[in-house]
Amino acid sequence: MDLAVPLAKRARTLVTRGYPDTPNTSDRAPEVAVMATLKALARGETHYTDRPGILPLREQVTRLLNKRFGVTVDPKANTVITCGVTEARFVAVQELLAPGETLYAGAELEQLFGALTVRGSEFAETPEEARVLYLSSRMDEGDQRRLLGHISDTATVVFELNQTTNTFHPAQLEAFQNRTVTIGDLATESGLESWRVGFLAAPPASAAGLRDFKQALTICTTNLSQWAALAVLEER
Amino acid sequence: MNEVLNTLAAIQQLEGAKLRYALMDLAKEVPDAIALGRGDPDLDTPAFIVQAAREALTGPLPVAPVAGLPELREAVAANALRDHGLEQGSENALITTGGQEGLFLVMSTLLEPGDEILVPDPRYTSYDQAIQHTGATSVSVPTYAEDGFDLRPEEVEKRLTPNTKALLLVTPSNPTGGVITQATAERLAELASKHNFVIISDEIYGKFVWEPHTHVSVASLPGMRERTVTLSGFSKAYAMTGWRVGYILAPENAVRAMAAIKTHTTGPVATLSQRAALAAAHGDDACVREFRHIYAERRALVAQGLSHMGLGYSDPRGGFFFWADASSTGLRALELSYLLLKEARVLVFPGTAFGESWSDYLRITTLQPTEVLQEAVSRMTPVVERYAREAAARH
């Protein structure tokens, strides 16, 4: 089939890197999630939710961050439920970077490439020149502290919460309290990989912009998925 | 009064989707407010679709491919032929996280800095951010009440430049309820071929076109399949907004490019939602026909109410909205929206949320039960009439 549609450069770039699919790994959802979904269906939870997500789930997220890291985030104003960590990562990159600005990644390089390409941004070669520093909880604490010591005073930190038990979080450091955006996955660890639920928790200065971008991208996260994730988190 | 002025001053700074959301937030603080703002069907998702979801929950729900479940892509393509005579294969279908993600993917795939995209005015302003994000420029094409807000091809042609990459059609239109006629579609197709631009056709309200008008899917016109990207979804047709399932129909290479970008925007759509959407797609659309009867009754009720209030409007040819001329009140649309919320406890959106120059217009949805719409009309009528009387007295 001939293509009359002219593709933008970013699309051509991503296509030449292949057509990646998410691995098919998930099985049946946990019983508690299934029951919560059935109840949500009975209540008619089939419409849009509030664009940042259902409040009880946002509250669970902030409780989780507080319990594990001692970090405080306002669930009403500064927390957003996303379609998996993929959307959280994408929204953070699009909103926190302008075209041409750079991101230094301590982890998750492969996952970040597409989001940077769509934004017209690139990886930084050194943390000093980066507008955004990207860290992950799976990184060694010492490595994270070392990178934090190299970034500029105006750089933002994106901290991706992975399936680890580490307890270091950049926002524990006073200098990074108001410039660290936390993102994470609420689904994979819960056996809900195919339900696509993640989150963004941000300082006040960047929260509204992140929420607006998420709304412009997908309006809200799948209603039933949010109730399922909430049930799993509440059971823990 | 100071509170009114302060709030108005704050929200006047906003535009487009941000203005709409600010008004929705304000409405949450008004007890017993009736929402005639957001385009969220109040009707329940049909029982057979919910039942399909219940049954899916009894088995495994593996992660779907990024482009969507193969059987859903097939069903979407088959329905394009059934409903619109549009021959597409599953390779031409991409499942998206609601129609909203679809529009972002289309813009990100097609537009680059320096490109121009023609957008009818008034417009669904949620497109703005997706277009701005690419660095492309949006060029407004006026539409007119006397045409029922159909697009005039000559207005499109006047604005074509060497940088024109695409024309955005929204048919039926949000917010005006206008639809593209067959003659207009054919003329636009000629222009697209002659000047080598793409038509992006948002047909999310395509199942709700009101007689005697008919829905025309531009991609079904001769030679247009290769230069049209069609956006649609399950949210409006099947009252499934919360499930977040939309789709794109496009040439295969464009689908592959959009899927590659989708890998990084949200990944695959939730599998449970796709299984529910599959039930909808395999259905015979009896539920849609039932919805159409319900919406027809509501449309008549709102039309009667607007006439009674003395507000002008064109009969919507499709979709869920009335685009009403409120100039008789002598108030700017934003001010009138705010006062209707405060005094009548009814949320409607000002025209300026859909284009800067539409300060005399209101967008009013029909997406509430009949008795709620009756109540909304009865609340709005004395407020509108009072302001209209005051405006008449001033003149």
mmCIF file of N, CA and C in Angstrom, chain A residues 2-89:
data_model
loop_
_atom_site.group_PDB
_atom_site.id
_atom_site.type_symbol
_atom_site.label_atom_id
_atom_site.label_comp_id
_atom_site.label_asym_id
_atom_site.label_seq_id
_atom_site.Cartn_x
_atom_site.Cartn_y
_atom_site.Cartn_z
ATOM 1 N N ASP A 2 0.673 2.111 -0.968
ATOM 2 C CA ASP A 2 1.413 3.368 -0.979
ATOM 3 C C ASP A 2 0.932 4.259 0.138
ATOM 4 N N LEU A 3 1.826 5.034 0.651
ATOM 5 C CA LEU A 3 1.454 5.925 1.736
ATOM 6 C C LEU A 3 1.369 7.350 1.220
ATOM 7 N N ALA A 4 0.140 7.875 1.192
ATOM 8 C CA ALA A 4 -0.004 9.285 0.819
ATOM 9 C C ALA A 4 0.215 10.163 2.032
ATOM 10 N N VAL A 5 0.180 9.521 3.208
ATOM 11 C CA VAL A 5 0.312 10.280 4.437
ATOM 12 C C VAL A 5 1.774 10.571 4.721
ATOM 13 N N PRO A 6 2.172 11.812 4.759
ATOM 14 C CA PRO A 6 3.570 12.126 5.055
ATOM 15 C C PRO A 6 3.830 12.022 6.552
ATOM 16 N N LEU A 7 4.748 11.195 6.949
ATOM 17 C CA LEU A 7 5.017 10.995 8.367
ATOM 18 C C LEU A 7 6.049 11.994 8.861
ATOM 19 N N ALA A 8 5.835 12.484 10.075
ATOM 20 C CA ALA A 8 6.803 13.388 10.671
ATOM 21 C C ALA A 8 8.097 12.640 10.972
ATOM 22 N N LYS A 9 9.154 13.410 11.126
ATOM 23 C CA LYS A 9 10.472 12.808 11.335
ATOM 24 C C LYS A 9 10.483 11.919 12.578
ATOM 25 N N ARG A 10 9.812 12.393 13.629
ATOM 26 C CA ARG A 10 9.827 11.617 14.878
ATOM 27 C C ARG A 10 9.175 10.247 14.673
ATOM 28 N N ALA A 11 8.112 10.225 13.858
ATOM 29 C CA ALA A 11 7.442 8.952 13.607
ATOM 30 C C ALA A 11 8.350 8.032 12.801
ATOM 31 N N ARG A 12 9.026 8.599 11.826
ATOM 32 C CA ARG A 12 9.936 7.777 11.007
ATOM 33 C C ARG A 12 11.042 7.206 11.884
ATOM 34 N N THR A 13 11.550 8.025 12.784
ATOM 35 C CA THR A 13 12.630 7.575 13.659
ATOM 36 C C THR A 13 12.183 6.392 14.505
ATOM 37 N N LEU A 14 11.002 6.505 15.061
ATOM 38 C CA LEU A 14 10.543 5.444 15.945
ATOM 39 C C LEU A 14 10.222 4.174 15.177
ATOM 40 N N VAL A 15 9.678 4.328 13.976
ATOM 41 C CA VAL A 15 9.373 3.136 13.193
ATOM 42 C C VAL A 15 10.647 2.398 12.833
ATOM 43 N N THR A 16 11.702 3.145 12.511
ATOM 44 C CA THR A 16 12.927 2.452 12.126
ATOM 45 C C THR A 16 13.537 1.695 13.303
ATOM 46 N N ARG A 17 13.128 2.024 14.499
ATOM 47 C CA ARG A 17 13.615 1.267 15.650
ATOM 48 C C ARG A 17 12.746 0.051 15.936
ATOM 49 N N GLY A 18 11.860 -0.254 15.033
ATOM 50 C CA GLY A 18 11.061 -1.457 15.199
ATOM 51 C C GLY A 18 9.657 -1.134 15.662
ATOM 52 N N TYR A 19 8.951 -2.147 15.978
ATOM 53 C CA TYR A 19 7.540 -2.037 16.303
ATOM 54 C C TYR A 19 7.329 -2.825 17.586
ATOM 55 N N PRO A 20 7.878 -2.284 18.674
ATOM 56 C CA PRO A 20 7.910 -3.083 19.889
ATOM 57 C C PRO A 20 6.527 -3.304 20.486
ATOM 58 N N ASP A 21 6.316 -4.463 21.011
ATOM 59 C CA ASP A 21 5.096 -4.791 21.713
ATOM 60 C C ASP A 21 5.431 -5.132 23.155
ATOM 61 N N THR A 22 4.477 -4.865 24.009
ATOM 62 C CA THR A 22 4.665 -5.240 25.403
ATOM 63 C C THR A 22 4.567 -6.762 25.523
ATOM 64 N N PRO A 23 5.459 -7.379 26.290
ATOM 65 C CA PRO A 23 5.373 -8.828 26.423
ATOM 66 C C PRO A 23 4.064 -9.260 27.072
ATOM 67 N N ASN A 24 3.597 -10.370 26.629
ATOM 68 C CA ASN A 24 2.334 -10.886 27.105
ATOM 69 C C ASN A 24 2.581 -11.753 28.342
ATOM 70 N N THR A 25 2.568 -11.134 29.515
ATOM 71 C CA THR A 25 2.983 -11.883 30.696
ATOM 72 C C THR A 25 1.899 -12.018 31.761
ATOM 73 N N SER A 26 0.854 -11.215 31.654
ATOM 74 C CA SER A 26 -0.109 -11.184 32.749
ATOM 75 C C SER A 26 -1.070 -12.355 32.681
ATOM 76 N N ASP A 27 -1.519 -12.769 33.840
ATOM 77 C CA ASP A 27 -2.499 -13.848 33.885
ATOM 78 C C ASP A 27 -3.761 -13.312 34.545
ATOM 79 N N ARG A 28 -4.514 -14.176 35.185
ATOM 80 C CA ARG A 28 -5.768 -13.742 35.800
ATOM 81 C C ARG A 28 -5.476 -12.758 36.933
ATOM 82 N N ALA A 29 -6.343 -11.766 37.049
ATOM 83 C CA ALA A 29 -6.160 -10.740 38.079
ATOM 84 C C ALA A 29 -6.410 -11.336 39.465
ATOM 85 N N PRO A 30 -5.819 -10.759 40.509
ATOM 86 C CA PRO A 30 -6.079 -11.224 41.871
ATOM 87 C C PRO A 30 -7.578 -11.147 42.197
ATOM 88 N N GLU A 31 -8.017 -12.061 43.044
ATOM 89 C CA GLU A 31 -9.444 -12.141 43.356
ATOM 90 C C GLU A 31 -9.991 -10.818 43.900
ATOM 91 N N VAL A 32 -9.188 -10.176 44.731
ATOM 92 C CA VAL A 32 -9.661 -8.922 45.324
ATOM 93 C C VAL A 32 -9.905 -7.854 44.243
ATOM 94 N N ALA A 33 -9.097 -7.876 43.203
ATOM 95 C CA ALA A 33 -9.275 -6.919 42.106
ATOM 96 C C ALA A 33 -10.516 -7.274 41.287
ATOM 97 N N VAL A 34 -10.704 -8.568 41.073
ATOM 98 C CA VAL A 34 -11.883 -9.012 40.314
ATOM 99 C C VAL A 34 -13.159 -8.622 41.063
ATOM 100 N N MET A 35 -13.167 -8.875 42.366
ATOM 101 C CA MET A 35 -14.362 -8.544 43.150
ATOM 102 C C MET A 35 -14.633 -7.035 43.142
ATOM 103 N N ALA A 36 -13.561 -6.264 43.283
ATOM 104 C CA ALA A 36 -13.720 -4.800 43.269
ATOM 105 C C ALA A 36 -14.247 -4.328 41.919
ATOM 106 N N THR A 37 -13.799 -4.960 40.864
ATOM 107 C CA THR A 37 -14.259 -4.576 39.523
ATOM 108 C C THR A 37 -15.734 -4.917 39.339
ATOM 109 N N LEU A 38 -16.118 -6.091 39.815
ATOM 110 C CA LEU A 38 -17.528 -6.474 39.702
ATOM 111 C C LEU A 38 -18.417 -5.497 40.477
ATOM 112 N N LYS A 39 -17.949 -5.109 41.650
ATOM 113 C CA LYS A 39 -18.732 -4.141 42.439
ATOM 114 C C LYS A 39 -18.794 -2.795 41.719
ATOM 115 N N ALA A 40 -17.670 -2.386 41.144
ATOM 116 C CA ALA A 40 -17.638 -1.108 40.413
ATOM 117 C C ALA A 40 -18.590 -1.155 39.217
ATOM 118 N N LEU A 41 -18.623 -2.294 38.543
ATOM 119 C CA LEU A 41 -19.553 -2.435 37.415
ATOM 120 C C LEU A 41 -20.996 -2.333 37.897
ATOM 121 N N ALA A 42 -21.265 -2.961 39.033
ATOM 122 C CA ALA A 42 -22.631 -2.905 39.574
ATOM 123 C C ALA A 42 -23.013 -1.475 39.949
ATOM 124 N N ARG A 43 -22.035 -0.677 40.364
ATOM 125 C CA ARG A 43 -22.304 0.726 40.700
ATOM 126 C C ARG A 43 -22.393 1.619 39.461
ATOM 127 N N GLY A 44 -22.052 1.046 38.311
ATOM 128 C CA GLY A 44 -22.083 1.846 37.080
ATOM 129 C C GLY A 44 -20.859 2.708 36.889
ATOM 130 N N GLU A 45 -19.717 2.226 37.353
ATOM 131 C CA GLU A 45 -18.464 3.000 37.222
ATOM 132 C C GLU A 45 -17.907 2.840 35.804
ATOM 133 N N THR A 46 -18.661 3.338 34.842
ATOM 134 C CA THR A 46 -18.257 3.163 33.444
ATOM 135 C C THR A 46 -18.087 4.507 32.728
ATOM 136 N N HIS A 47 -18.149 5.572 33.500
ATOM 137 C CA HIS A 47 -17.999 6.911 32.909
ATOM 138 C C HIS A 47 -16.601 7.461 33.208
ATOM 139 N N TYR A 48 -16.311 8.658 32.650
ATOM 140 C CA TYR A 48 -15.065 9.328 33.007
ATOM 141 C C TYR A 48 -14.967 9.437 34.526
ATOM 142 N N THR A 49 -13.770 9.347 35.059
ATOM 143 C CA THR A 49 -13.553 9.751 36.452
ATOM 144 C C THR A 49 -13.062 11.197 36.424
ATOM 145 N N ASP A 50 -12.848 11.777 37.603
ATOM 146 C CA ASP A 50 -12.145 13.054 37.638
ATOM 147 C C ASP A 50 -10.847 12.880 36.864
ATOM 148 N N ARG A 51 -10.404 13.936 36.194
ATOM 149 C CA ARG A 51 -9.213 13.743 35.332
ATOM 150 C C ARG A 51 -7.979 13.315 36.109
ATOM 151 N N PRO A 52 -7.746 13.729 37.372
ATOM 152 C CA PRO A 52 -6.553 13.200 38.066
ATOM 153 C C PRO A 52 -6.753 11.786 38.601
ATOM 154 N N GLY A 53 -7.956 11.246 38.494
ATOM 155 C CA GLY A 53 -8.204 9.893 38.995
ATOM 156 C C GLY A 53 -9.079 9.912 40.229
ATOM 157 N N ILE A 54 -9.538 8.728 40.649
ATOM 158 C CA ILE A 54 -10.427 8.677 41.815
ATOM 159 C C ILE A 54 -9.618 9.029 43.064
ATOM 160 N N LEU A 55 -10.233 9.815 43.925
ATOM 161 C CA LEU A 55 -9.502 10.333 45.085
ATOM 162 C C LEU A 55 -8.983 9.238 46.024
ATOM 163 N N PRO A 56 -9.763 8.197 46.332
ATOM 164 C CA PRO A 56 -9.241 7.171 47.250
ATOM 165 C C PRO A 56 -7.939 6.529 46.743
ATOM 166 N N LEU A 57 -7.822 6.392 45.433
ATOM 167 C CA LEU A 57 -6.590 5.803 44.895
ATOM 168 C C LEU A 57 -5.429 6.793 45.011
ATOM 169 N N ARG A 58 -5.723 8.060 44.757
ATOM 170 C CA ARG A 58 -4.665 9.068 44.929
ATOM 171 C C ARG A 58 -4.201 9.103 46.380
ATOM 172 N N GLU A 59 -5.148 8.959 47.285
ATOM 173 C CA GLU A 59 -4.781 8.952 48.711
ATOM 174 C C GLU A 59 -3.939 7.731 49.056
ATOM 175 N N GLN A 60 -4.256 6.608 48.464
ATOM 176 C CA GLN A 60 -3.448 5.401 48.697
ATOM 177 C C GLN A 60 -2.013 5.607 48.211
ATOM 178 N N VAL A 61 -1.891 6.248 47.068
ATOM 179 C CA VAL A 61 -0.562 6.507 46.509
ATOM 180 C C VAL A 61 0.257 7.382 47.460
ATOM 181 N N THR A 62 -0.361 8.423 47.941
ATOM 182 C CA THR A 62 0.399 9.336 48.809
ATOM 183 C C THR A 62 0.713 8.674 50.152
ATOM 184 N N ARG A 63 -0.189 7.826 50.627
ATOM 185 C CA ARG A 63 0.113 7.075 51.867
ATOM 186 C C ARG A 63 1.314 6.165 51.650
ATOM 187 N N LEU A 64 1.323 5.524 50.493
ATOM 188 C CA LEU A 64 2.431 4.609 50.151
ATOM 189 C C LEU A 64 3.767 5.359 50.137
ATOM 190 N N LEU A 65 3.769 6.538 49.520
ATOM 191 C CA LEU A 65 5.007 7.332 49.447
ATOM 192 C C LEU A 65 5.441 7.794 50.837
ATOM 193 N N ASN A 66 4.458 8.144 51.632
ATOM 194 C CA ASN A 66 4.779 8.616 52.970
ATOM 195 C C ASN A 66 5.307 7.482 53.850
ATOM 196 N N LYS A 67 4.674 6.331 53.739
ATOM 197 C CA LYS A 67 5.061 5.195 54.582
ATOM 198 C C LYS A 67 6.456 4.695 54.211
ATOM 199 N N ARG A 68 6.691 4.599 52.926
ATOM 200 C CA ARG A 68 7.970 4.010 52.509
ATOM 201 C C ARG A 68 9.120 4.996 52.541
ATOM 202 N N PHE A 69 8.847 6.251 52.175
ATOM 203 C CA PHE A 69 9.944 7.214 52.025
ATOM 204 C C PHE A 69 9.863 8.397 52.985
ATOM 205 N N GLY A 70 8.727 8.543 53.657
ATOM 206 C CA GLY A 70 8.551 9.725 54.508
ATOM 207 C C GLY A 70 8.330 10.983 53.689
ATOM 208 N N VAL A 71 7.915 10.810 52.453
ATOM 209 C CA VAL A 71 7.688 11.952 51.562
ATOM 210 C C VAL A 71 6.203 12.313 51.589
ATOM 211 N N THR A 72 5.900 13.606 51.678
ATOM 212 C CA THR A 72 4.507 14.042 51.753
ATOM 213 C C THR A 72 4.085 14.716 50.445
ATOM 214 N N VAL A 73 2.963 14.242 49.896
ATOM 215 C CA VAL A 73 2.404 14.842 48.671
ATOM 216 C C VAL A 73 0.902 15.016 48.894
ATOM 217 N N ASP A 74 0.356 16.134 48.397
ATOM 218 C CA ASP A 74 -1.083 16.386 48.519
ATOM 219 C C ASP A 74 -1.821 15.517 47.495
ATOM 220 N N PRO A 75 -2.686 14.596 47.960
ATOM 221 C CA PRO A 75 -3.378 13.727 46.993
ATOM 222 C C PRO A 75 -4.393 14.473 46.143
ATOM 223 N N LYS A 76 -4.944 15.556 46.675
ATOM 224 C CA LYS A 76 -5.992 16.257 45.911
ATOM 225 C C LYS A 76 -5.408 17.105 44.797
ATOM 226 N N ALA A 77 -4.380 17.853 45.112
ATOM 227 C CA ALA A 77 -3.881 18.827 44.132
ATOM 228 C C ALA A 77 -2.694 18.328 43.320
ATOM 229 N N ASN A 78 -1.910 17.427 43.886
ATOM 230 C CA ASN A 78 -0.608 17.150 43.278
ATOM 231 C C ASN A 78 -0.366 15.701 42.880
ATOM 232 N N THR A 79 -1.418 14.908 42.827
ATOM 233 C CA THR A 79 -1.266 13.491 42.479
ATOM 234 C C THR A 79 -2.205 13.159 41.318
ATOM 235 N N VAL A 80 -1.710 12.406 40.365
ATOM 236 C CA VAL A 80 -2.485 12.068 39.169
ATOM 237 C C VAL A 80 -2.344 10.571 38.889
ATOM 238 N N ILE A 81 -3.460 9.921 38.635
ATOM 239 C CA ILE A 81 -3.421 8.510 38.245
ATOM 240 C C ILE A 81 -3.274 8.445 36.723
ATOM 241 N N THR A 82 -2.363 7.603 36.267
ATOM 242 C CA THR A 82 -2.048 7.543 34.838
ATOM 243 C C THR A 82 -2.310 6.145 34.266
ATOM 244 N N CYS A 83 -2.271 6.066 32.950
ATOM 245 C CA CYS A 83 -2.430 4.773 32.275
ATOM 246 C C CYS A 83 -1.076 4.055 32.311
ATOM 247 N N GLY A 84 -0.781 3.487 33.446
ATOM 248 C CA GLY A 84 0.485 2.780 33.618
ATOM 249 C C GLY A 84 1.636 3.746 33.818
ATOM 250 N N VAL A 85 2.788 3.190 34.174
ATOM 251 C CA VAL A 85 3.974 4.040 34.339
ATOM 252 C C VAL A 85 4.411 4.600 32.989
ATOM 253 N N THR A 86 4.011 3.928 31.912
ATOM 254 C CA THR A 86 4.360 4.415 30.565
ATOM 255 C C THR A 86 3.825 5.833 30.371
ATOM 256 N N GLU A 87 2.558 6.043 30.693
ATOM 257 C CA GLU A 87 1.990 7.383 30.507
ATOM 258 C C GLU A 87 2.619 8.385 31.487
ATOM 259 N N ALA A 88 2.878 7.928 32.708
ATOM 260 C CA ALA A 88 3.495 8.835 33.689
ATOM 261 C C ALA A 88 4.856 9.310 33.182
ATOM 262 N N ARG A 89 5.619 8.377 32.641
ATOM 263 C CA ARG A 89 6.956 8.706 32.118
ATOM 264 C C ARG A 89 6.833 9.658 30.929
#
